Amino acid sequence: MIGLPCGTLSVAITGASGVRYGIRLLQAASELGLRLSGVIVTRSADLVAQAEEGMRAGELLELASRYSQTYSEDDMTSPLASSSSQPDCMAIVPASMKTVALIANGLELNLVARAALAMLRLRRPLVVAFREAPLGVAELRNLLSLAEMGAVVMPLAPGFYSKPRTVEDLVDFMVGKILDSLGVDNSLYLRWRGGRP
């Protein structure tokens, strides 16, 4: 994919399990000096944050606002809605299968899909980090379509060669992989060096 160095990043957190991946990405991006150009938080992401993380309604949006301007999925007045105002790169973490389907089929029904499709039109890096299991034929076809359109399709499936000891280690493994895919140097996880563990 032809792309720019990832100096500016937009993030979308949607309603799949694993909103903590998206939260950790915001933290890591801030720590690494990436300029966040906007965070989209969907209504379903807020519900997942309540169920998985014990957050109160609206708390995920408040947390994201510590790192960047935040937008709801319905805010088509956001700069991210226009291809004239897209950042260097974008990550959807986690990406729900609804989000995957919207993008794969070119349906700009919310801000996440509209921004993602703008990134693909511009040939800029887009990582779609999904969390779903098992995958049916429809999901696999949509994920293949995203890959063919130029997105990096990444399952949120951490490896174990780094000998993780905590849930945070597993999260950092995947966030490190997402940043790798965006061309951002990081040391969030222990890399495989070959040989016996």
mmCIF file with all atom_site columns, C-alpha atoms in Angstrom:
data_model
loop_
_atom_site.group_PDB
_atom_site.id
_atom_site.type_symbol
_atom_site.label_atom_id
_atom_site.label_alt_id
_atom_site.label_comp_id
_atom_site.label_asym_id
_atom_site.label_entity_id
_atom_site.label_seq_id
_atom_site.pdbx_PDB_ins_code
_atom_site.Cartn_x
_atom_site.Cartn_y
_atom_site.Cartn_z
_atom_site.occupancy
_atom_site.B_iso_or_equiv
_atom_site.pdbx_formal_charge
_atom_site.auth_seq_id
_atom_site.auth_comp_id
_atom_site.auth_asym_id
_atom_site.auth_atom_id
_atom_site.pdbx_PDB_model_num
ATOM 1   C CA . MET A 1 1   ? 0.000   0.000   0.000  1.00 0.00 ? 1   MET A CA 1
ATOM 2   C CA . ILE A 1 2   ? 1.216   3.487   -0.813 1.00 0.00 ? 2   ILE A CA 1
ATOM 3   C CA . GLY A 1 3   ? 1.107   5.543   2.339  1.00 0.00 ? 3   GLY A CA 1
ATOM 4   C CA . LEU A 1 4   ? 2.554   8.373   4.329  1.00 0.00 ? 4   LEU A CA 1
ATOM 5   C CA . PRO A 1 5   ? 4.682   7.951   7.450  1.00 0.00 ? 5   PRO A CA 1
ATOM 6   C CA . CYS A 1 6   ? 2.236   7.632   10.323 1.00 0.00 ? 6   CYS A CA 1
ATOM 7   C CA . GLY A 1 7   ? 2.655   10.996  11.981 1.00 0.00 ? 7   GLY A CA 1
ATOM 8   C CA . THR A 1 8   ? -1.071  11.453  12.510 1.00 0.00 ? 8   THR A CA 1
ATOM 9   C CA . LEU A 1 9   ? -3.455  8.688   13.493 1.00 0.00 ? 9   LEU A CA 1
ATOM 10  C CA . SER A 1 10  ? -7.199  8.335   13.829 1.00 0.00 ? 10  SER A CA 1
ATOM 11  C CA . VAL A 1 11  ? -8.687  5.531   15.887 1.00 0.00 ? 11  VAL A CA 1
ATOM 12  C CA . ALA A 1 12  ? -12.151 4.011   15.892 1.00 0.00 ? 12  ALA A CA 1
ATOM 13  C CA . ILE A 1 13  ? -13.350 1.848   18.767 1.00 0.00 ? 13  ILE A CA 1
ATOM 14  C CA . THR A 1 14  ? -16.391 -0.207  17.777 1.00 0.00 ? 14  THR A CA 1
ATOM 15  C CA . GLY A 1 15  ? -18.655 -2.708  19.454 1.00 0.00 ? 15  GLY A CA 1
ATOM 16  C CA . ALA A 1 16  ? -16.624 -5.905  19.388 1.00 0.00 ? 16  ALA A CA 1
ATOM 17  C CA . SER A 1 17  ? -15.210 -7.575  22.462 1.00 0.00 ? 17  SER A CA 1
ATOM 18  C CA . GLY A 1 18  ? -11.846 -6.135  23.449 1.00 0.00 ? 18  GLY A CA 1
ATOM 19  C CA . VAL A 1 19  ? -12.297 -2.375  23.821 1.00 0.00 ? 19  VAL A CA 1
ATOM 20  C CA . ARG A 1 20  ? -9.208  -2.465  26.050 1.00 0.00 ? 20  ARG A CA 1
ATOM 21  C CA . TYR A 1 21  ? -7.141  -2.982  22.881 1.00 0.00 ? 21  TYR A CA 1
ATOM 22  C CA . GLY A 1 22  ? -8.414  0.346   21.585 1.00 0.00 ? 22  GLY A CA 1
ATOM 23  C CA . ILE A 1 23  ? -7.795  2.071   24.905 1.00 0.00 ? 23  ILE A CA 1
ATOM 24  C CA . ARG A 1 24  ? -4.238  0.740   25.055 1.00 0.00 ? 24  ARG A CA 1
ATOM 25  C CA . LEU A 1 25  ? -3.615  1.866   21.472 1.00 0.00 ? 25  LEU A CA 1
ATOM 26  C CA . LEU A 1 26  ? -4.563  5.418   22.450 1.00 0.00 ? 26  LEU A CA 1
ATOM 27  C CA . GLN A 1 27  ? -2.190  5.286   25.420 1.00 0.00 ? 27  GLN A CA 1
ATOM 28  C CA . ALA A 1 28  ? 0.675   3.813   23.400 1.00 0.00 ? 28  ALA A CA 1
ATOM 29  C CA . ALA A 1 29  ? 0.221   6.282   20.531 1.00 0.00 ? 29  ALA A CA 1
ATOM 30  C CA . SER A 1 30  ? 0.375   9.144   23.009 1.00 0.00 ? 30  SER A CA 1
ATOM 31  C CA . GLU A 1 31  ? 3.483   7.704   24.677 1.00 0.00 ? 31  GLU A CA 1
ATOM 32  C CA . LEU A 1 32  ? 5.193   7.300   21.296 1.00 0.00 ? 32  LEU A CA 1
ATOM 33  C CA . GLY A 1 33  ? 4.454   10.884  20.262 1.00 0.00 ? 33  GLY A CA 1
ATOM 34  C CA . LEU A 1 34  ? 1.941   10.130  17.526 1.00 0.00 ? 34  LEU A CA 1
ATOM 35  C CA . ARG A 1 35  ? -0.514  12.950  16.962 1.00 0.00 ? 35  ARG A CA 1
ATOM 36  C CA . LEU A 1 36  ? -4.041  11.648  17.305 1.00 0.00 ? 36  LEU A CA 1
ATOM 37  C CA . SER A 1 37  ? -6.345  13.419  14.866 1.00 0.00 ? 37  SER A CA 1
ATOM 38  C CA . GLY A 1 38  ? -9.586  12.022  16.230 1.00 0.00 ? 38  GLY A CA 1
ATOM 39  C CA . VAL A 1 39  ? -11.186 9.081   18.018 1.00 0.00 ? 39  VAL A CA 1
ATOM 40  C CA . ILE A 1 40  ? -14.550 7.662   16.995 1.00 0.00 ? 40  ILE A CA 1
ATOM 41  C CA . VAL A 1 41  ? -16.428 5.781   19.703 1.00 0.00 ? 41  VAL A CA 1
ATOM 42  C CA . THR A 1 42  ? -19.574 3.921   18.695 1.00 0.00 ? 42  THR A CA 1
ATOM 43  C CA . ARG A 1 43  ? -22.628 3.355   20.857 1.00 0.00 ? 43  ARG A CA 1
ATOM 44  C CA . SER A 1 44  ? -21.961 -0.381  20.860 1.00 0.00 ? 44  SER A CA 1
ATOM 45  C CA . ALA A 1 45  ? -18.374 0.196   22.006 1.00 0.00 ? 45  ALA A CA 1
ATOM 46  C CA . ASP A 1 46  ? -19.743 2.098   24.981 1.00 0.00 ? 46  ASP A CA 1
ATOM 47  C CA . LEU A 1 47  ? -22.007 -0.859  25.828 1.00 0.00 ? 47  LEU A CA 1
ATOM 48  C CA . VAL A 1 48  ? -19.099 -3.304  25.533 1.00 0.00 ? 48  VAL A CA 1
ATOM 49  C CA . ALA A 1 49  ? -16.969 -1.086  27.798 1.00 0.00 ? 49  ALA A CA 1
ATOM 50  C CA . GLN A 1 50  ? -19.720 -1.203  30.397 1.00 0.00 ? 50  GLN A CA 1
ATOM 51  C CA . ALA A 1 51  ? -20.032 -4.997  30.151 1.00 0.00 ? 51  ALA A CA 1
ATOM 52  C CA . GLU A 1 52  ? -16.329 -5.884  29.945 1.00 0.00 ? 52  GLU A CA 1
ATOM 53  C CA . GLU A 1 53  ? -14.553 -3.124  31.813 1.00 0.00 ? 53  GLU A CA 1
ATOM 54  C CA . GLY A 1 54  ? -17.172 -2.080  34.340 1.00 0.00 ? 54  GLY A CA 1
ATOM 55  C CA . MET A 1 55  ? -17.289 1.463   32.964 1.00 0.00 ? 55  MET A CA 1
ATOM 56  C CA . ARG A 1 56  ? -20.343 3.630   33.381 1.00 0.00 ? 56  ARG A CA 1
ATOM 57  C CA . ALA A 1 57  ? -22.286 4.896   30.371 1.00 0.00 ? 57  ALA A CA 1
ATOM 58  C CA . GLY A 1 58  ? -20.244 7.509   28.498 1.00 0.00 ? 58  GLY A CA 1
ATOM 59  C CA . GLU A 1 59  ? -17.010 6.786   30.371 1.00 0.00 ? 59  GLU A CA 1
ATOM 60  C CA . LEU A 1 60  ? -15.252 5.304   27.341 1.00 0.00 ? 60  LEU A CA 1
ATOM 61  C CA . LEU A 1 61  ? -15.860 8.518   25.396 1.00 0.00 ? 61  LEU A CA 1
ATOM 62  C CA . GLU A 1 62  ? -14.552 10.557  28.331 1.00 0.00 ? 62  GLU A CA 1
ATOM 63  C CA . LEU A 1 63  ? -11.436 8.388   28.515 1.00 0.00 ? 63  LEU A CA 1
ATOM 64  C CA . ALA A 1 64  ? -10.794 8.718   24.780 1.00 0.00 ? 64  ALA A CA 1
ATOM 65  C CA . SER A 1 65  ? -11.171 12.504  25.025 1.00 0.00 ? 65  SER A CA 1
ATOM 66  C CA . ARG A 1 66  ? -8.022  12.625  27.160 1.00 0.00 ? 66  ARG A CA 1
ATOM 67  C CA . TYR A 1 67  ? -6.049  11.734  24.057 1.00 0.00 ? 67  TYR A CA 1
ATOM 68  C CA . SER A 1 68  ? -7.841  13.510  21.206 1.00 0.00 ? 68  SER A CA 1
ATOM 69  C CA . GLN A 1 69  ? -11.017 15.093  19.929 1.00 0.00 ? 69  GLN A CA 1
ATOM 70  C CA . THR A 1 70  ? -13.748 12.468  20.028 1.00 0.00 ? 70  THR A CA 1
ATOM 71  C CA . TYR A 1 71  ? -16.645 11.871  17.679 1.00 0.00 ? 71  TYR A CA 1
ATOM 72  C CA . SER A 1 72  ? -19.792 9.786   17.766 1.00 0.00 ? 72  SER A CA 1
ATOM 73  C CA . GLU A 1 73  ? -20.510 7.398   14.933 1.00 0.00 ? 73  GLU A CA 1
ATOM 74  C CA . ASP A 1 74  ? -23.307 9.705   13.712 1.00 0.00 ? 74  ASP A CA 1
ATOM 75  C CA . ASP A 1 75  ? -21.193 12.865  13.491 1.00 0.00 ? 75  ASP A CA 1
ATOM 76  C CA . MET A 1 76  ? -20.874 13.349  9.741  1.00 0.00 ? 76  MET A CA 1
ATOM 77  C CA . THR A 1 77  ? -19.718 16.939  10.352 1.00 0.00 ? 77  THR A CA 1
ATOM 78  C CA . SER A 1 78  ? -16.425 15.569  11.732 1.00 0.00 ? 78  SER A CA 1
ATOM 79  C CA . PRO A 1 79  ? -13.302 16.370  9.700  1.00 0.00 ? 79  PRO A CA 1
ATOM 80  C CA . LEU A 1 80  ? -12.800 12.593  9.496  1.00 0.00 ? 80  LEU A CA 1
ATOM 81  C CA . ALA A 1 81  ? -15.890 12.414  7.265  1.00 0.00 ? 81  ALA A CA 1
ATOM 82  C CA . SER A 1 82  ? -14.008 14.105  4.424  1.00 0.00 ? 82  SER A CA 1
ATOM 83  C CA . SER A 1 83  ? -11.162 12.746  2.327  1.00 0.00 ? 83  SER A CA 1
ATOM 84  C CA . SER A 1 84  ? -9.707  16.267  2.413  1.00 0.00 ? 84  SER A CA 1
ATOM 85  C CA . SER A 1 85  ? -9.009  15.949  6.161  1.00 0.00 ? 85  SER A CA 1
ATOM 86  C CA . GLN A 1 86  ? -7.800  12.395  6.652  1.00 0.00 ? 86  GLN A CA 1
ATOM 87  C CA . PRO A 1 87  ? -4.786  11.578  8.844  1.00 0.00 ? 87  PRO A CA 1
ATOM 88  C CA . ASP A 1 88  ? -1.753  9.634   7.696  1.00 0.00 ? 88  ASP A CA 1
ATOM 89  C CA . CYS A 1 89  ? -3.144  6.370   9.025  1.00 0.00 ? 89  CYS A CA 1
ATOM 90  C CA . MET A 1 90  ? -6.172  4.861   10.752 1.00 0.00 ? 90  MET A CA 1
ATOM 91  C CA . ALA A 1 91  ? -6.835  1.899   13.004 1.00 0.00 ? 91  ALA A CA 1
ATOM 92  C CA . ILE A 1 92  ? -10.177 0.354   13.914 1.00 0.00 ? 92  ILE A CA 1
ATOM 93  C CA . VAL A 1 93  ? -9.585  -1.448  17.195 1.00 0.00 ? 93  VAL A CA 1
ATOM 94  C CA . PRO A 1 94  ? -11.575 -3.535  17.880 1.00 0.00 ? 94  PRO A CA 1
ATOM 95  C CA . ALA A 1 95  ? -13.549 -3.817  14.659 1.00 0.00 ? 95  ALA A CA 1
ATOM 96  C CA . SER A 1 96  ? -16.986 -5.394  14.874 1.00 0.00 ? 96  SER A CA 1
ATOM 97  C CA . MET A 1 97  ? -18.260 -7.600  12.088 1.00 0.00 ? 97  MET A CA 1
ATOM 98  C CA . LYS A 1 98  ? -20.899 -4.942  11.391 1.00 0.00 ? 98  LYS A CA 1
ATOM 99  C CA . THR A 1 99  ? -18.113 -2.422  10.806 1.00 0.00 ? 99  THR A CA 1
ATOM 100 C CA . VAL A 1 100 ? -16.218 -4.887  8.626  1.00 0.00 ? 100 VAL A CA 1
ATOM 101 C CA . ALA A 1 101 ? -19.352 -5.505  6.542  1.00 0.00 ? 101 ALA A CA 1
ATOM 102 C CA . LEU A 1 102 ? -20.083 -1.797  6.077  1.00 0.00 ? 102 LEU A CA 1
ATOM 103 C CA . ILE A 1 103 ? -16.570 -1.037  4.838  1.00 0.00 ? 103 ILE A CA 1
ATOM 104 C CA . ALA A 1 104 ? -16.275 -4.156  2.687  1.00 0.00 ? 104 ALA A CA 1
ATOM 105 C CA . ASN A 1 105 ? -19.488 -3.245  0.893  1.00 0.00 ? 105 ASN A CA 1
ATOM 106 C CA . GLY A 1 106 ? -18.805 0.473   0.560  1.00 0.00 ? 106 GLY A CA 1
ATOM 107 C CA . LEU A 1 107 ? -21.669 1.493   2.834  1.00 0.00 ? 107 LEU A CA 1
ATOM 108 C CA . GLU A 1 108 ? -20.934 4.862   4.421  1.00 0.00 ? 108 GLU A CA 1
ATOM 109 C CA . LEU A 1 109 ? -23.701 4.520   6.985  1.00 0.00 ? 109 LEU A CA 1
ATOM 110 C CA . ASN A 1 110 ? -21.659 5.843   9.903  1.00 0.00 ? 110 ASN A CA 1
ATOM 111 C CA . LEU A 1 111 ? -18.523 7.887   10.497 1.00 0.00 ? 111 LEU A CA 1
ATOM 112 C CA . VAL A 1 112 ? -16.317 4.835   11.028 1.00 0.00 ? 112 VAL A CA 1
ATOM 113 C CA . ALA A 1 113 ? -17.142 3.370   7.620  1.00 0.00 ? 113 ALA A CA 1
ATOM 114 C CA . ARG A 1 114 ? -16.983 6.754   5.898  1.00 0.00 ? 114 ARG A CA 1
ATOM 115 C CA . ALA A 1 115 ? -13.553 7.574   7.346  1.00 0.00 ? 115 ALA A CA 1
ATOM 116 C CA . ALA A 1 116 ? -12.213 4.093   6.594  1.00 0.00 ? 116 ALA A CA 1
ATOM 117 C CA . LEU A 1 117 ? -13.390 4.216   2.987  1.00 0.00 ? 117 LEU A CA 1
ATOM 118 C CA . ALA A 1 118 ? -11.776 7.634   2.587  1.00 0.00 ? 118 ALA A CA 1
ATOM 119 C CA . MET A 1 119 ? -8.487  6.160   3.822  1.00 0.00 ? 119 MET A CA 1
ATOM 120 C CA . LEU A 1 120 ? -8.724  3.337   1.295  1.00 0.00 ? 120 LEU A CA 1
ATOM 121 C CA . ARG A 1 121 ? -9.530  5.753   -1.541 1.00 0.00 ? 121 ARG A CA 1
ATOM 122 C CA . LEU A 1 122 ? -6.435  7.734   -0.613 1.00 0.00 ? 122 LEU A CA 1
ATOM 123 C CA . ARG A 1 123 ? -4.305  4.562   -0.404 1.00 0.00 ? 123 ARG A CA 1
ATOM 124 C CA . ARG A 1 124 ? -3.370  5.368   3.183  1.00 0.00 ? 124 ARG A CA 1
ATOM 125 C CA . PRO A 1 125 ? -2.715  2.698   5.813  1.00 0.00 ? 125 PRO A CA 1
ATOM 126 C CA . LEU A 1 126 ? -5.827  1.289   7.459  1.00 0.00 ? 126 LEU A CA 1
ATOM 127 C CA . VAL A 1 127 ? -5.631  -1.473  10.062 1.00 0.00 ? 127 VAL A CA 1
ATOM 128 C CA . VAL A 1 128 ? -8.855  -3.342  10.789 1.00 0.00 ? 128 VAL A CA 1
ATOM 129 C CA . ALA A 1 129 ? -8.268  -5.347  13.974 1.00 0.00 ? 129 ALA A CA 1
ATOM 130 C CA . PHE A 1 130 ? -11.260 -7.612  14.407 1.00 0.00 ? 130 PHE A CA 1
ATOM 131 C CA . ARG A 1 131 ? -12.347 -9.860  17.261 1.00 0.00 ? 131 ARG A CA 1
ATOM 132 C CA . GLU A 1 132 ? -14.792 -12.580 16.365 1.00 0.00 ? 132 GLU A CA 1
ATOM 133 C CA . ALA A 1 133 ? -14.847 -16.369 16.533 1.00 0.00 ? 133 ALA A CA 1
ATOM 134 C CA . PRO A 1 134 ? -15.730 -18.532 14.779 1.00 0.00 ? 134 PRO A CA 1
ATOM 135 C CA . LEU A 1 135 ? -15.842 -16.913 11.373 1.00 0.00 ? 135 LEU A CA 1
ATOM 136 C CA . GLY A 1 136 ? -18.547 -17.817 8.881  1.00 0.00 ? 136 GLY A CA 1
ATOM 137 C CA . VAL A 1 137 ? -18.452 -17.541 5.112  1.00 0.00 ? 137 VAL A CA 1
ATOM 138 C CA . ALA A 1 138 ? -19.953 -14.023 5.115  1.00 0.00 ? 138 ALA A CA 1
ATOM 139 C CA . GLU A 1 139 ? -17.363 -12.745 7.593  1.00 0.00 ? 139 GLU A CA 1
ATOM 140 C CA . LEU A 1 140 ? -14.480 -14.369 5.706  1.00 0.00 ? 140 LEU A CA 1
ATOM 141 C CA . ARG A 1 141 ? -15.679 -12.887 2.414  1.00 0.00 ? 141 ARG A CA 1
ATOM 142 C CA . ASN A 1 142 ? -15.934 -9.426  3.941  1.00 0.00 ? 142 ASN A CA 1
ATOM 143 C CA . LEU A 1 143 ? -12.465 -9.691  5.494  1.00 0.00 ? 143 LEU A CA 1
ATOM 144 C CA . LEU A 1 144 ? -11.048 -10.837 2.153  1.00 0.00 ? 144 LEU A CA 1
ATOM 145 C CA . SER A 1 145 ? -12.714 -7.861  0.468  1.00 0.00 ? 145 SER A CA 1
ATOM 146 C CA . LEU A 1 146 ? -11.036 -5.510  2.952  1.00 0.00 ? 146 LEU A CA 1
ATOM 147 C CA . ALA A 1 147 ? -7.642  -7.062  2.235  1.00 0.00 ? 147 ALA A CA 1
ATOM 148 C CA . GLU A 1 148 ? -8.232  -6.753  -1.500 1.00 0.00 ? 148 GLU A CA 1
ATOM 149 C CA . MET A 1 149 ? -9.193  -3.101  -1.003 1.00 0.00 ? 149 MET A CA 1
ATOM 150 C CA . GLY A 1 150 ? -5.839  -2.443  0.680  1.00 0.00 ? 150 GLY A CA 1
ATOM 151 C CA . ALA A 1 151 ? -6.583  -2.693  4.392  1.00 0.00 ? 151 ALA A CA 1
ATOM 152 C CA . VAL A 1 152 ? -4.390  -4.605  6.820  1.00 0.00 ? 152 VAL A CA 1
ATOM 153 C CA . VAL A 1 153 ? -6.726  -7.208  8.293  1.00 0.00 ? 153 VAL A CA 1
ATOM 154 C CA . MET A 1 154 ? -5.595  -8.284  11.744 1.00 0.00 ? 154 MET A CA 1
ATOM 155 C CA . PRO A 1 155 ? -7.271  -10.779 14.060 1.00 0.00 ? 155 PRO A CA 1
ATOM 156 C CA . LEU A 1 156 ? -6.934  -9.856  17.713 1.00 0.00 ? 156 LEU A CA 1
ATOM 157 C CA . ALA A 1 157 ? -5.174  -13.135 18.442 1.00 0.00 ? 157 ALA A CA 1
ATOM 158 C CA . PRO A 1 158 ? -2.043  -12.609 20.564 1.00 0.00 ? 158 PRO A CA 1
ATOM 159 C CA . GLY A 1 159 ? 0.940   -14.930 20.288 1.00 0.00 ? 159 GLY A CA 1
ATOM 160 C CA . PHE A 1 160 ? 2.547   -16.695 23.209 1.00 0.00 ? 160 PHE A CA 1
ATOM 161 C CA . TYR A 1 161 ? 6.226   -16.883 22.190 1.00 0.00 ? 161 TYR A CA 1
ATOM 162 C CA . SER A 1 162 ? 6.811   -13.700 24.188 1.00 0.00 ? 162 SER A CA 1
ATOM 163 C CA . LYS A 1 163 ? 5.825   -15.628 27.343 1.00 0.00 ? 163 LYS A CA 1
ATOM 164 C CA . PRO A 1 164 ? 3.064   -13.268 28.508 1.00 0.00 ? 164 PRO A CA 1
ATOM 165 C CA . ARG A 1 165 ? 2.385   -13.231 32.231 1.00 0.00 ? 165 ARG A CA 1
ATOM 166 C CA . THR A 1 166 ? -0.605  -10.896 32.386 1.00 0.00 ? 166 THR A CA 1
ATOM 167 C CA . VAL A 1 167 ? -3.622  -9.869  30.327 1.00 0.00 ? 167 VAL A CA 1
ATOM 168 C CA . GLU A 1 168 ? -1.821  -6.552  29.793 1.00 0.00 ? 168 GLU A CA 1
ATOM 169 C CA . ASP A 1 169 ? 1.078   -8.427  28.156 1.00 0.00 ? 169 ASP A CA 1
ATOM 170 C CA . LEU A 1 170 ? -1.363  -10.042 25.715 1.00 0.00 ? 170 LEU A CA 1
ATOM 171 C CA . VAL A 1 171 ? -2.939  -6.671  24.931 1.00 0.00 ? 171 VAL A CA 1
ATOM 172 C CA . ASP A 1 172 ? 0.463   -5.060  24.409 1.00 0.00 ? 172 ASP A CA 1
ATOM 173 C CA . PHE A 1 173 ? 1.428   -7.839  21.997 1.00 0.00 ? 173 PHE A CA 1
ATOM 174 C CA . MET A 1 174 ? -1.482  -6.999  19.718 1.00 0.00 ? 174 MET A CA 1
ATOM 175 C CA . VAL A 1 175 ? -1.156  -3.231  20.069 1.00 0.00 ? 175 VAL A CA 1
ATOM 176 C CA . GLY A 1 176 ? 2.514   -3.593  19.161 1.00 0.00 ? 176 GLY A CA 1
ATOM 177 C CA . LYS A 1 177 ? 1.534   -5.573  16.069 1.00 0.00 ? 177 LYS A CA 1
ATOM 178 C CA . ILE A 1 178 ? -0.992  -2.897  15.084 1.00 0.00 ? 178 ILE A CA 1
ATOM 179 C CA . LEU A 1 179 ? 1.670   -0.197  15.425 1.00 0.00 ? 179 LEU A CA 1
ATOM 180 C CA . ASP A 1 180 ? 4.102   -2.357  13.418 1.00 0.00 ? 180 ASP A CA 1
ATOM 181 C CA . SER A 1 181 ? 1.535   -2.537  10.619 1.00 0.00 ? 181 SER A CA 1
ATOM 182 C CA . LEU A 1 182 ? 1.299   1.256   10.637 1.00 0.00 ? 182 LEU A CA 1
ATOM 183 C CA . GLY A 1 183 ? 5.085   1.575   10.413 1.00 0.00 ? 183 GLY A CA 1
ATOM 184 C CA . VAL A 1 184 ? 5.448   2.912   13.958 1.00 0.00 ? 184 VAL A CA 1
ATOM 185 C CA . ASP A 1 185 ? 8.522   1.751   15.878 1.00 0.00 ? 185 ASP A CA 1
ATOM 186 C CA . ASN A 1 186 ? 7.638   0.366   19.286 1.00 0.00 ? 186 ASN A CA 1
ATOM 187 C CA . SER A 1 187 ? 8.854   -2.019  21.950 1.00 0.00 ? 187 SER A CA 1
ATOM 188 C CA . LEU A 1 188 ? 5.507   -3.093  23.367 1.00 0.00 ? 188 LEU A CA 1
ATOM 189 C CA . TYR A 1 189 ? 6.227   -6.815  23.037 1.00 0.00 ? 189 TYR A CA 1
ATOM 190 C CA . LEU A 1 190 ? 9.140   -9.234  22.977 1.00 0.00 ? 190 LEU A CA 1
ATOM 191 C CA . ARG A 1 191 ? 9.929   -10.039 19.363 1.00 0.00 ? 191 ARG A CA 1
ATOM 192 C CA . TRP A 1 192 ? 10.798  -13.471 18.071 1.00 0.00 ? 192 TRP A CA 1
ATOM 193 C CA . ARG A 1 193 ? 14.554  -13.790 17.640 1.00 0.00 ? 193 ARG A CA 1
ATOM 194 C CA . GLY A 1 194 ? 14.723  -17.348 16.355 1.00 0.00 ? 194 GLY A CA 1
ATOM 195 C CA . GLY A 1 195 ? 16.110  -20.424 18.027 1.00 0.00 ? 195 GLY A CA 1
ATOM 196 C CA . ARG A 1 196 ? 14.619  -22.208 20.970 1.00 0.00 ? 196 ARG A CA 1
ATOM 197 C CA . PRO A 1 197 ? 12.555  -20.182 23.438 1.00 0.00 ? 197 PRO A CA 1
#
